[in-house]
Amino acid sequence: MRLVFVGPPGAGKGTQAKVICDKYKIPQISTGDMLRAGKAAGTLDPELVKTMASGGLVPDSAVIDLIRKRTENDDAKNGFLLDGFPRTVPQAEALNKLLEERGQKLNVVVALEVAKDLLMERACLRRTDKKTGQIYHLKYKPPPPDADLEHRADDKEDVVRNRIDTYEKMTADLLPFYEKSGLLERVDGVGEVAAVTDRVLGAIAKRA
Ligand code: AP5
């Protein structure tokens, strides 16, 4: 099973990806997580750190390279879920080329749809447990008292607004691209997490 999750910041891609990956026993491959890990390790180009802090997209070449290498790992042989990649048409074309070289195909591209006002609230009140990677929300999924919480640097209100604008400008073309290739499934991302999971599973089942 090879899946892509597309959606604006705070749409719930990471939250849903964890459940789906557990179910299908495939790795969640998040370019955002990989870039943040590079930043934490001090190995990420300072220019990319600046781009992320402002809510822009890092250059296509940087993430394509990350995906090429990460999908070569043994754990990705039987499939993977790409969370937040591709985000532009050139990234999608590079992914197609890479899969073609390996004789592989995508099964489905799930687009999670959430209204803008909810996205702001979801991203700004998100907290992540540094040790477990578990995603919480101060209103919708309060963390336990012993969680070691992190507030993402790009989850400040002005940066979230820029990230949403960037998504609308840079990623909008991606949906028609995948619609044309017949892979796109649009899923309503509003409601209880479990209800959204059911819709995502329904969308995957149509293409599996
Ligand atoms: P990335 O880390 O990919 O961030 P993003 O796409 O902006 O997505 P988020 O992680 O903010 O949101 P999510 O959809 O995963 O939501 P979550 O499940 O956490 O990218 C960060 C940056 O890296 C980019 O800005 C860019 O600079 C760079 N980058 C990454 N990939 C790139 C690429 N391919 N090309 C170029 N640059 C790239 O949920 C959010 C909150 O909502 C949580 O608190 C959660 O608990 C809550 N929640 C989730 N579902 C529900 C629900 N159903 N009801 C109520 N609350 C919910």
Short mmCIF file of C-alpha atoms and ligand atoms in Angstrom, two decimals:
data_model
loop_
_atom_site.label_atom_id
_atom_site.label_comp_id
_atom_site.label_asym_id
_atom_site.label_seq_id
_atom_site.Cartn_x
_atom_site.Cartn_y
_atom_site.Cartn_z
CA MET A 1 0.00 0.00 0.00
CA ARG A 2 1.46 3.36 -1.06
CA LEU A 3 -0.45 6.39 0.11
CA VAL A 4 -0.10 10.13 0.06
CA PHE A 5 -1.77 12.49 2.54
CA VAL A 6 -2.31 16.03 1.30
CA GLY A 7 -3.90 18.81 3.30
CA PRO A 8 -3.35 22.23 4.79
CA PRO A 9 -1.48 22.78 8.06
CA GLY A 10 -3.48 21.38 10.96
CA ALA A 11 -5.78 19.29 8.74
CA GLY A 12 -4.95 16.19 10.77
CA LYS A 13 -2.51 14.47 8.40
CA GLY A 14 -0.11 13.44 11.18
CA THR A 15 -2.91 12.35 13.52
CA GLN A 16 -4.58 10.17 10.89
CA ALA A 17 -1.28 8.91 9.46
CA LYS A 18 -0.32 7.32 12.79
CA VAL A 19 -3.56 5.29 12.92
CA ILE A 20 -3.44 4.23 9.26
CA CYS A 21 0.24 3.24 9.46
CA ASP A 22 -0.42 1.10 12.55
CA LYS A 23 -3.26 -0.63 10.73
CA TYR A 24 -1.39 -1.31 7.48
CA LYS A 25 2.04 -1.83 9.14
CA ILE A 26 3.71 0.70 6.90
CA PRO A 27 6.01 3.58 7.88
CA GLN A 28 4.77 7.16 8.13
CA ILE A 29 7.18 9.28 6.13
CA SER A 30 6.78 12.95 6.99
CA THR A 31 9.05 15.48 5.30
CA GLY A 32 8.14 17.99 8.03
CA ASP A 33 9.32 15.55 10.75
CA MET A 34 12.50 14.77 8.81
CA LEU A 35 13.31 18.46 8.35
CA ARG A 36 12.63 19.17 12.05
CA ALA A 37 14.89 16.25 13.02
CA GLY A 38 17.63 17.76 10.82
CA LYS A 39 17.12 21.12 12.50
CA ALA A 40 17.29 19.55 15.99
CA ALA A 41 20.49 17.72 15.04
CA GLY A 42 21.99 20.94 13.68
CA THR A 43 22.48 19.38 10.22
CA LEU A 44 19.77 21.31 8.34
CA ASP A 45 20.97 24.12 6.06
CA PRO A 46 20.31 27.41 7.98
CA GLU A 47 18.50 28.79 4.90
CA LEU A 48 15.98 25.96 5.14
CA VAL A 49 15.58 26.58 8.88
CA LYS A 50 14.69 30.20 8.06
CA THR A 51 12.23 29.15 5.36
CA MET A 52 10.44 26.79 7.74
CA ALA A 53 10.32 29.41 10.50
CA SER A 54 8.59 31.85 8.14
CA GLY A 55 6.04 29.30 6.92
CA GLY A 56 7.38 28.93 3.37
CA LEU A 57 8.23 25.75 1.49
CA VAL A 58 11.80 24.49 1.32
CA PRO A 59 13.13 23.89 -2.23
CA ASP A 60 11.70 20.88 -4.06
CA SER A 61 15.19 19.38 -4.52
CA ALA A 62 15.75 19.20 -0.73
CA VAL A 63 12.61 17.16 0.00
CA ILE A 64 12.80 15.01 -3.14
CA ASP A 65 16.25 13.90 -2.05
CA LEU A 66 14.99 13.08 1.47
CA ILE A 67 12.12 11.01 0.05
CA ARG A 68 14.31 9.18 -2.44
CA LYS A 69 16.64 8.03 0.33
CA ARG A 70 13.99 7.31 2.98
CA THR A 71 11.83 5.18 0.67
CA GLU A 72 14.84 2.97 -0.09
CA ASN A 73 14.85 1.69 3.51
CA ASP A 74 13.81 -1.91 4.11
CA ASP A 75 10.75 -0.89 6.14
CA ALA A 76 9.31 0.90 3.08
CA LYS A 77 9.61 -2.10 0.73
CA ASN A 78 5.96 -3.12 1.12
CA GLY A 79 4.57 0.37 1.19
CA PHE A 80 4.52 3.69 2.96
CA LEU A 81 2.41 6.69 3.77
CA LEU A 82 3.83 10.01 2.61
CA ASP A 83 2.65 12.75 4.99
CA GLY A 84 3.16 16.27 3.60
CA PHE A 85 4.96 15.18 0.44
CA PRO A 86 4.46 15.95 -2.41
CA ARG A 87 3.36 19.55 -1.92
CA THR A 88 3.99 20.91 -5.42
CA VAL A 89 3.47 19.52 -8.91
CA PRO A 90 7.26 19.21 -9.53
CA GLN A 91 7.48 17.13 -6.31
CA ALA A 92 4.59 14.94 -7.52
CA GLU A 93 6.28 14.48 -10.91
CA ALA A 94 9.55 13.55 -9.19
CA LEU A 95 7.67 11.01 -7.04
CA ASN A 96 6.04 9.49 -10.14
CA LYS A 97 9.45 9.17 -11.79
CA LEU A 98 11.00 7.61 -8.71
CA LEU A 99 8.18 5.05 -8.37
CA GLU A 100 8.28 4.28 -12.10
CA GLU A 101 12.01 3.53 -11.87
CA ARG A 102 11.18 1.01 -9.16
CA GLY A 103 8.14 -0.47 -10.95
CA GLN A 104 5.87 0.82 -8.19
CA LYS A 105 2.64 2.82 -8.13
CA LEU A 106 0.65 4.95 -5.71
CA ASN A 107 -2.65 3.44 -4.60
CA VAL A 108 -4.38 6.60 -3.44
CA VAL A 109 -3.91 10.26 -2.58
CA VAL A 110 -6.09 11.31 0.34
CA ALA A 111 -6.84 15.04 0.57
CA LEU A 112 -8.02 16.01 4.06
CA GLU A 113 -10.34 19.01 3.90
CA VAL A 114 -10.86 21.35 6.86
CA ALA A 115 -12.17 24.95 6.95
CA LYS A 116 -9.59 27.70 7.49
CA ASP A 117 -10.86 28.97 10.89
CA LEU A 118 -10.58 25.46 12.34
CA LEU A 119 -7.06 25.05 10.92
CA MET A 120 -5.81 28.08 12.86
CA GLU A 121 -7.21 26.73 16.11
CA ARG A 122 -5.92 23.22 15.47
CA ALA A 123 -2.36 24.28 14.68
CA CYS A 124 -1.98 27.03 17.30
CA LEU A 125 -3.17 24.80 20.16
CA ARG A 126 -1.25 21.71 19.06
CA ARG A 127 1.37 20.31 21.42
CA THR A 128 3.58 17.28 20.75
CA ASP A 129 5.16 14.96 23.29
CA LYS A 130 8.91 15.19 22.70
CA LYS A 131 9.53 11.61 23.88
CA THR A 132 6.67 9.69 22.27
CA GLY A 133 5.87 11.92 19.27
CA GLN A 134 2.20 11.74 20.28
CA ILE A 135 0.18 14.70 18.97
CA TYR A 136 -2.13 16.48 21.44
CA HIS A 137 -4.45 19.48 21.32
CA LEU A 138 -5.02 21.74 24.32
CA LYS A 139 -8.79 21.80 23.62
CA TYR A 140 -9.65 18.63 21.66
CA LYS A 141 -7.08 16.14 22.97
CA PRO A 142 -5.58 17.37 26.24
CA PRO A 143 -2.18 15.89 27.06
CA PRO A 144 -1.63 13.81 30.22
CA PRO A 145 0.10 15.66 33.10
CA ASP A 146 3.39 13.75 32.63
CA ALA A 147 3.77 14.57 28.92
CA ASP A 148 6.97 16.37 27.92
CA LEU A 149 5.36 18.93 25.64
CA GLU A 150 6.75 20.89 22.75
CA HIS A 151 5.07 23.83 21.00
CA ARG A 152 6.30 23.78 17.40
CA ALA A 153 8.18 26.95 16.41
CA ASP A 154 5.98 27.33 13.32
CA ASP A 155 2.70 26.97 15.25
CA LYS A 156 2.62 30.65 16.25
CA GLU A 157 -0.44 32.43 14.86
CA ASP A 158 1.31 34.62 12.25
CA VAL A 159 3.40 31.71 10.95
CA VAL A 160 0.37 29.40 10.77
CA ARG A 161 -1.40 32.07 8.71
CA ASN A 162 1.59 32.17 6.32
CA ARG A 163 1.66 28.37 6.12
CA ILE A 164 -2.02 28.30 5.18
CA ASP A 165 -1.43 31.00 2.52
CA THR A 166 1.56 29.04 1.22
CA TYR A 167 -0.58 25.91 1.02
CA GLU A 168 -3.26 27.76 -0.95
CA LYS A 169 -0.71 29.24 -3.37
CA MET A 170 1.75 26.36 -3.80
CA THR A 171 -0.22 23.18 -3.17
CA ALA A 172 -3.55 24.02 -4.79
CA ASP A 173 -2.28 22.79 -8.21
CA LEU A 174 -1.51 19.41 -6.73
CA LEU A 175 -5.16 18.42 -6.27
CA PRO A 176 -6.12 18.82 -9.97
CA PHE A 177 -2.87 17.00 -10.84
CA TYR A 178 -3.92 13.94 -8.83
CA GLU A 179 -7.57 14.31 -9.82
CA LYS A 180 -6.50 14.00 -13.46
CA SER A 181 -4.49 10.88 -12.69
CA GLY A 182 -7.55 9.35 -10.99
CA LEU A 183 -5.87 8.89 -7.62
CA LEU A 184 -7.50 11.63 -5.56
CA GLU A 185 -9.95 10.94 -2.74
CA ARG A 186 -11.26 14.00 -0.90
CA VAL A 187 -12.11 13.36 2.74
CA ASP A 188 -13.95 15.65 5.15
CA GLY A 189 -11.46 16.16 8.00
CA VAL A 190 -13.94 17.72 10.45
CA GLY A 191 -15.41 15.76 13.34
CA GLU A 192 -14.14 13.29 15.92
CA VAL A 193 -10.73 11.82 15.06
CA ALA A 194 -12.23 8.31 14.91
CA ALA A 195 -14.99 9.45 12.54
CA VAL A 196 -12.38 11.00 10.22
CA THR A 197 -10.36 7.76 10.40
CA ASP A 198 -13.44 5.82 9.25
CA ARG A 199 -13.81 8.15 6.26
CA VAL A 200 -10.11 7.81 5.42
CA LEU A 201 -10.34 4.01 5.62
CA GLY A 202 -13.39 4.13 3.35
CA ALA A 203 -11.46 6.21 0.82
CA ILE A 204 -8.49 3.81 0.93
CA ALA A 205 -10.75 0.77 0.58
CA LYS A 206 -12.09 2.11 -2.74
CA ARG A 207 -8.55 2.01 -4.19
CA ALA A 208 -6.82 -0.84 -2.38
P1 AP5 B 1 4.71 19.75 8.12
O1 AP5 B 1 5.33 19.25 9.35
O2 AP5 B 1 4.38 18.80 7.04
O3 AP5 B 1 3.46 20.60 8.55
P2 AP5 B 1 2.03 20.83 7.86
O4 AP5 B 1 1.80 20.25 6.53
O5 AP5 B 1 1.87 22.31 7.94
O6 AP5 B 1 1.08 20.02 8.71
P3 AP5 B 1 0.93 19.99 10.24
O7 AP5 B 1 1.96 19.09 10.84
O8 AP5 B 1 0.89 21.40 10.76
O9 AP5 B 1 -0.53 19.48 10.41
P4 AP5 B 1 -1.19 18.05 10.28
O10 AP5 B 1 -2.10 18.07 9.10
O11 AP5 B 1 -0.19 16.95 10.36
O12 AP5 B 1 -2.10 18.08 11.59
P5 AP5 B 1 -2.01 17.25 12.97
O13 AP5 B 1 -2.41 15.84 12.75
O14 AP5 B 1 -0.72 17.52 13.67
O15 AP5 B 1 5.64 20.87 7.46
C1 AP5 B 1 6.29 21.86 8.22
C2 AP5 B 1 7.16 22.72 7.31
O16 AP5 B 1 8.19 21.89 6.72
C3 AP5 B 1 6.46 23.36 6.12
O17 AP5 B 1 5.85 24.60 6.48
C4 AP5 B 1 7.63 23.56 5.15
O18 AP5 B 1 8.43 24.66 5.49
C5 AP5 B 1 8.46 22.29 5.36
N1 AP5 B 1 8.07 21.18 4.47
C6 AP5 B 1 7.56 19.97 4.87
N2 AP5 B 1 7.31 19.19 3.80
C7 AP5 B 1 7.65 19.93 2.70
C8 AP5 B 1 7.58 19.68 1.30
N3 AP5 B 1 7.10 18.52 0.82
N4 AP5 B 1 8.00 20.65 0.45
C9 AP5 B 1 8.48 21.83 0.92
N5 AP5 B 1 8.56 22.14 2.24
C10 AP5 B 1 8.15 21.20 3.12
O19 AP5 B 1 -3.20 17.97 13.77
C11 AP5 B 1 -3.13 19.34 14.13
C12 AP5 B 1 -3.82 19.52 15.50
O20 AP5 B 1 -5.21 19.25 15.34
C13 AP5 B 1 -3.32 18.58 16.60
O21 AP5 B 1 -3.29 19.26 17.82
C14 AP5 B 1 -4.37 17.46 16.64
O22 AP5 B 1 -4.48 16.87 17.93
C15 AP5 B 1 -5.62 18.20 16.24
N6 AP5 B 1 -6.57 17.37 15.49
C16 AP5 B 1 -6.29 16.48 14.49
N7 AP5 B 1 -7.42 15.91 14.03
C17 AP5 B 1 -8.45 16.49 14.73
C18 AP5 B 1 -9.87 16.34 14.72
N8 AP5 B 1 -10.47 15.48 13.85
N9 AP5 B 1 -10.59 17.09 15.57
C19 AP5 B 1 -9.99 17.97 16.43
N10 AP5 B 1 -8.67 18.14 16.51
C20 AP5 B 1 -7.89 17.42 15.65
#
